[in-house]
Amino acid sequence: MNILLVGSGGREHALSWQLAQSPSCRKLYAAPGNPGIEAYAECVAIAIDDLDGLIAFCTAHAIDFVVVGPEAPLVAGLADRLRDRGIAVFGPAAAAAQLEGSKGFTKDLCARADIPTAAYVRCTSADDALARLDGFTIPVVIKADGLAAGKGVIIAETREEAEAAIADMMRGAFGGAGAEVVIEEYMTGEEASFFALSDGTNVMAFGSAQDHKRVGDGDVGPNTGGMGAYSPAPVLTPDLEAQVMDRIIRPTVATLAAEQTPYIGVLFAGLMLTDAGPKLIEYNARFGDPECQVLMMRYTGDLAALLYAASTGELAGAAPPAFASDYALTVVMAADGYPATPAKGGAIHGIADAESGGGRVFHAGTARAGDQIIAAGGRVLNVTATGRTVTEAQGRAYAAVDRLDFATGFCRRDIGWREVAREAE
Ligand code: AMP
Ligand code: GLY
């Protein structure tokens, strides 16, 4: 197959590495790709929001299969347009991508399908939201409805904070994303991520992970896209995974199929493991970043063939995903100032040295400047290693971090701490 991978981050670097190794992949292109992806794919300078450009490229280069990394092109309808032209694509149509694109859509779906999740109300005016707030205890969660690049969620610790969040969101602090807000019951428990492939009808579990969203050691400071992750997440026991498949994933896919908006692609479920069992926090319509990097680090099969099966209604006949039993752990190296104002242009050396211990350094936000690799984003590198325990994987990942020379970058030093502490017990 000729394959086009859409995206340019660490997630896509990890996907490109696996796709290029897949026996069923003949030629791999990436749009726009990044300096790390260049080792595995021919990178073409087409932006992820240039849907016309992406489609014209597929036609001109006899692309058989498109794998979409980020959510924005899916929400904008890239998968619909490719399928209309007979091109297989891994990723949901716009109507099904609403699972990520609209929190209210997902909450209503949970209500229709009796999927365990936090109690909620949807509000389209500030007055309505303020009135409905009375029905919730504090802390309470206020969310902008649409895509807000991970910034549209406020956990309000007081009534005043909740009112301020509603006012900010309704005033457009998150752009169009805030024209509607969702007020949610605050859930307590440990968070975990679960992944499942869907071909529209059939589903297949695709592993688990835990990430670290706060910028600082000990989970303090502002939220980020994720400062590190590991896989699998042992808190998600086989019994809990079975519950998640039966009570959350299968009803989601069945309901969307019954409503003529079948879901094709990966469901990334953010879960709260509450005393009353796993509950859905949110869905993403794509692989997580950096969760994908640790899943790919453990994957051992023909990824292109499996994702193609999911994209062509053939998942029922496909073998389950083959994952190494080792743990994988990734440490995000971010540019100084991230997440507010990341420093651009800092030089990076020592990648080959960092990888000499068996780890891999995925490029998340880099660029070439002559023969140098420089920082060109908030999250810059994902330093990834495996081990028989999370503790061993963590030790190897930080040994690789310490061989890197990236003076204007930083990382958390405690990725995996929950599991490392449990392993020490
Ligand atoms: P989301 O963007 O919906 O994943 O929310 C971001 C983060 O906010 C989640 O990872 C949780 O830590 C937290 N969060 C979201 N919704 C809730 C909720 N109903 N109860 C408790 N925490 C939540
Ligand atoms: N790391 C969380 C995400 O990809 O949304």
Tab-separated table of C-alpha atoms and ligand atoms in Angstrom, residues 103 107 117-119 140-141 143 150-155 184-189 191 211 213-214 223 270-272 280-284, ligand 1:
chain	number	residue	atom	x	y	z
A	103	LYS	CA	-18.285	17.551	24.905
A	107	LYS	CA	-22.394	13.500	27.235
A	117	THR	CA	-19.947	9.231	33.272
A	118	ALA	CA	-20.255	12.347	35.466
A	119	ALA	CA	-23.726	13.913	35.831
A	140	VAL	CA	-17.636	21.474	40.065
A	141	VAL	CA	-16.256	21.117	36.532
A	143	LYS	CA	-16.108	22.873	30.247
A	150	GLY	CA	-6.882	21.078	25.987
A	151	LYS	CA	-7.584	24.386	27.754
A	152	GLY	CA	-11.353	24.367	27.972
A	153	VAL	CA	-11.738	22.590	31.325
A	154	ILE	CA	-11.901	24.413	34.680
A	155	ILE	CA	-12.159	22.543	37.977
A	184	GLU	CA	-20.263	18.440	35.297
A	185	GLU	CA	-20.218	16.642	38.604
A	186	TYR	CA	-16.661	16.404	39.956
A	187	MET	CA	-15.475	12.788	40.058
A	188	THR	CA	-12.664	11.453	42.234
A	189	GLY	CA	-10.342	8.538	41.559
A	191	GLU	CA	-7.190	8.570	35.882
A	211	ASP	CA	-0.018	10.346	31.429
A	213	LYS	CA	-0.754	16.536	32.452
A	214	ARG	CA	0.722	19.122	34.838
A	223	ASN	CA	-1.992	21.782	32.530
A	270	GLY	CA	-10.053	9.198	29.321
A	271	LEU	CA	-11.290	7.302	32.373
A	272	MET	CA	-11.794	8.020	36.042
A	280	LEU	CA	-15.794	8.108	31.089
A	281	ILE	CA	-14.263	11.589	31.471
A	282	GLU	CA	-13.974	12.264	27.764
A	283	TYR	CA	-13.243	10.765	24.383
A	284	ASN	CA	-10.589	11.738	21.905
B	1	AMP	P1	-10.755	16.680	29.627
B	1	AMP	O1	-10.181	17.698	28.700
B	1	AMP	O2	-12.236	16.538	29.551
B	1	AMP	O3	-9.991	15.384	29.615
B	1	AMP	O4	-10.436	17.215	31.088
B	1	AMP	C1	-9.117	17.503	31.456
B	1	AMP	C2	-8.886	17.007	32.846
B	1	AMP	O5	-9.828	17.599	33.734
B	1	AMP	C3	-9.108	15.513	33.007
B	1	AMP	O6	-7.979	14.787	32.664
B	1	AMP	C4	-9.414	15.423	34.478
B	1	AMP	O7	-8.222	15.485	35.234
B	1	AMP	C5	-10.193	16.674	34.727
B	1	AMP	N1	-11.629	16.432	34.658
B	1	AMP	C6	-12.438	16.580	33.592
B	1	AMP	N2	-13.717	16.268	33.891
B	1	AMP	C7	-13.720	15.916	35.192
B	1	AMP	C8	-14.743	15.509	36.120
B	1	AMP	N3	-16.037	15.416	35.751
B	1	AMP	N4	-14.374	15.221	37.387
B	1	AMP	C9	-13.091	15.339	37.786
B	1	AMP	N5	-12.088	15.731	36.968
B	1	AMP	C10	-12.390	16.016	35.690
